[in-house]
Short mmCIF file of C-alpha atoms in Angstrom, two decimals:
data_model
loop_
_atom_site.label_atom_id
_atom_site.label_comp_id
_atom_site.label_asym_id
_atom_site.label_seq_id
_atom_site.Cartn_x
_atom_site.Cartn_y
_atom_site.Cartn_z
CA UNK A 25 -7.01 38.42 -46.49
CA UNK A 26 -4.29 37.16 -49.17
CA UNK A 27 -2.55 35.31 -46.55
CA UNK A 28 -5.73 33.24 -45.83
CA UNK A 29 -5.84 32.35 -49.46
CA UNK A 30 -1.73 31.77 -49.24
CA UNK A 31 -2.54 29.25 -46.22
CA UNK A 32 -5.16 27.13 -48.25
CA UNK A 33 -3.32 27.07 -51.54
CA UNK A 34 -0.80 25.67 -48.86
CA UNK A 35 -2.86 23.27 -46.97
CA UNK A 36 -4.28 21.55 -50.06
CA UNK A 37 -0.83 21.81 -52.09
CA UNK A 38 -0.14 19.28 -48.76
CA UNK A 39 -3.04 17.00 -49.26
CA UNK A 40 -2.22 16.09 -52.59
CA UNK A 41 1.26 15.78 -52.19
CA UNK A 42 0.35 12.69 -49.29
CA UNK A 43 -1.98 11.70 -51.34
CA UNK A 44 0.20 11.34 -54.10
CA UNK A 45 3.33 10.20 -51.91
CA UNK A 46 1.24 7.08 -50.77
CA UNK A 47 -0.18 5.97 -53.60
CA UNK A 48 3.63 6.17 -55.18
CA UNK A 49 5.01 4.39 -52.01
CA UNK A 50 1.92 1.30 -52.35
CA UNK A 51 2.86 1.00 -56.40
CA UNK A 52 6.58 0.56 -55.83
CA UNK A 53 6.47 -1.41 -52.96
CA UNK A 54 4.05 -4.10 -53.31
CA UNK A 55 5.48 -6.95 -53.11
CA UNK A 56 7.53 -5.36 -49.57
CA UNK A 57 3.71 -4.29 -48.09
CA UNK A 58 2.02 -8.33 -49.48
CA UNK A 59 5.04 -9.19 -47.25
CA UNK A 60 3.85 -6.74 -44.54
CA UNK A 61 0.51 -8.39 -44.23
CA UNK A 62 1.81 -11.81 -44.09
CA UNK A 63 3.87 -10.43 -40.82
CA UNK A 64 0.78 -8.85 -39.41
CA UNK A 65 -1.45 -12.06 -40.02
CA UNK A 66 1.57 -14.58 -38.41
CA UNK A 67 1.11 -11.75 -35.39
CA UNK A 68 -2.31 -11.50 -34.99
CA UNK A 69 -2.80 -15.57 -34.69
CA UNK A 70 -0.47 -15.68 -32.29
CA UNK A 71 -2.06 -13.32 -30.09
CA UNK A 72 -5.64 -13.81 -30.86
CA UNK A 73 -6.71 -17.27 -30.01
CA UNK A 74 -9.37 -19.13 -32.53
CA UNK A 75 -12.91 -18.38 -31.51
CA UNK A 76 -13.90 -22.04 -30.79
CA UNK A 77 -10.97 -22.00 -28.71
CA UNK A 78 -11.95 -18.99 -26.80
CA UNK A 79 -15.24 -20.19 -25.80
CA UNK A 80 -13.94 -23.65 -25.09
CA UNK A 81 -11.45 -21.45 -22.26
CA UNK A 82 -14.55 -19.82 -21.31
CA UNK A 83 -16.38 -22.99 -20.70
CA UNK A 84 -14.30 -24.98 -19.02
CA UNK A 85 -15.12 -23.33 -15.50
CA UNK A 86 -18.04 -21.57 -15.16
CA UNK A 87 -18.92 -19.28 -11.78
CA UNK A 88 -20.97 -22.26 -10.01
CA UNK A 89 -18.28 -24.89 -11.23
CA UNK A 90 -16.36 -26.18 -9.00
CA UNK A 91 -12.64 -25.01 -8.44
CA UNK A 92 -9.87 -26.65 -9.31
CA UNK A 93 -7.50 -27.66 -6.71
CA UNK A 94 -4.38 -25.89 -7.96
CA UNK A 95 -6.73 -22.60 -7.83
CA UNK A 96 -7.84 -23.40 -4.46
CA UNK A 97 -4.53 -23.76 -2.94
CA UNK A 98 -3.37 -20.72 -4.44
CA UNK A 99 -6.67 -19.12 -2.62
CA UNK A 100 -5.71 -20.20 0.11
CA UNK A 101 -2.13 -18.88 -0.13
CA UNK A 102 -3.25 -15.64 -0.68
CA UNK A 103 -5.86 -15.59 2.52
CA UNK A 104 -2.98 -16.97 4.73
CA UNK A 105 -0.29 -14.42 3.09
CA UNK A 106 -2.88 -11.87 3.75
CA UNK A 107 -3.81 -13.22 7.44
CA UNK A 108 0.36 -13.49 8.38
CA UNK A 109 0.41 -9.53 7.56
CA UNK A 110 -2.41 -8.27 8.97
CA UNK A 111 -1.12 -10.23 12.36
CA UNK A 112 2.50 -8.86 12.33
CA UNK A 113 0.69 -5.09 11.69
CA UNK A 114 -2.02 -5.66 14.63
CA UNK A 115 1.24 -6.93 16.90
CA UNK A 116 3.28 -4.02 15.81
CA UNK A 117 0.52 -1.96 16.70
CA UNK A 118 0.19 -3.75 19.93
CA UNK A 119 3.60 -3.80 20.86
CA UNK A 120 3.99 0.26 19.90
CA UNK A 121 1.06 0.88 22.30
CA UNK A 122 2.46 -1.50 25.41
CA UNK A 123 5.68 0.49 24.95
CA UNK A 124 4.17 3.59 25.18
CA UNK A 125 2.09 3.26 27.76
CA UNK A 126 4.62 1.76 30.17
CA UNK A 127 6.92 4.75 29.00
CA UNK A 128 3.52 6.80 30.67
CA UNK A 129 3.56 4.85 33.94
CA UNK A 130 7.68 5.42 34.48
CA UNK A 131 7.05 9.12 33.99
CA UNK A 132 4.23 9.15 36.45
CA UNK A 133 5.74 6.85 38.92
CA UNK A 134 9.15 9.33 38.44
CA UNK A 135 6.82 12.12 39.07
CA UNK A 136 4.98 10.84 42.11
CA UNK A 137 8.54 9.57 43.45
CA UNK A 138 9.68 13.20 43.02
CA UNK A 139 6.77 14.74 44.68
CA UNK A 140 7.17 12.24 47.87
CA UNK A 141 10.51 12.83 48.44
CA UNK A 142 10.69 16.62 48.19
CA UNK A 143 7.45 16.40 50.91
CA UNK A 144 9.87 13.82 53.17
CA UNK A 145 12.49 16.42 52.66
CA UNK A 146 9.85 19.52 53.45
CA UNK A 147 8.92 18.13 56.72
CA UNK A 148 11.94 16.59 57.64
CA UNK A 149 12.86 17.31 61.47
CA UNK A 150 15.85 16.69 61.45
CA UNK A 151 15.10 13.47 63.58
CA UNK A 152 15.45 10.14 61.66
CA UNK A 153 13.12 7.79 60.74
CA UNK A 154 11.55 11.53 60.34
CA UNK A 155 9.06 12.80 63.50
CA UNK A 156 5.87 12.61 61.23
CA UNK A 157 6.47 8.81 60.92
CA UNK A 158 7.29 8.02 64.25
CA UNK A 159 4.74 10.16 66.27
CA UNK A 160 4.04 8.57 69.68
CA UNK A 161 0.30 8.78 70.73
CA UNK A 162 -0.42 8.95 74.22
#
């Protein structure tokens, strides 16, 4: 229970001390505070525009108004760039697939050639060309 009272007293004294410090610095540095407010207003003027300027900016082009030539050129450039990227991507995919199919066909041809060669060696009877290919039918 005593530690709760001690904590409460500490928090209360800290709050009183902070309020005194804030009031003291404001009274001591009054001129600096005014100068800081002026600097803040200058920054706000640089960042924010007047309300009339903002409404004119927003009214300048509505949803249905035609685009300026610069806007149209930029949009067309972006579309052309996206089309070029898409074309390059699909061309690369097509080339990879063609290479894959070519390798598969080469492997299949090699396997069938080896199988045919093994068949010829198995059925070779010592004559050249082999007997099976030179049969004389009576």
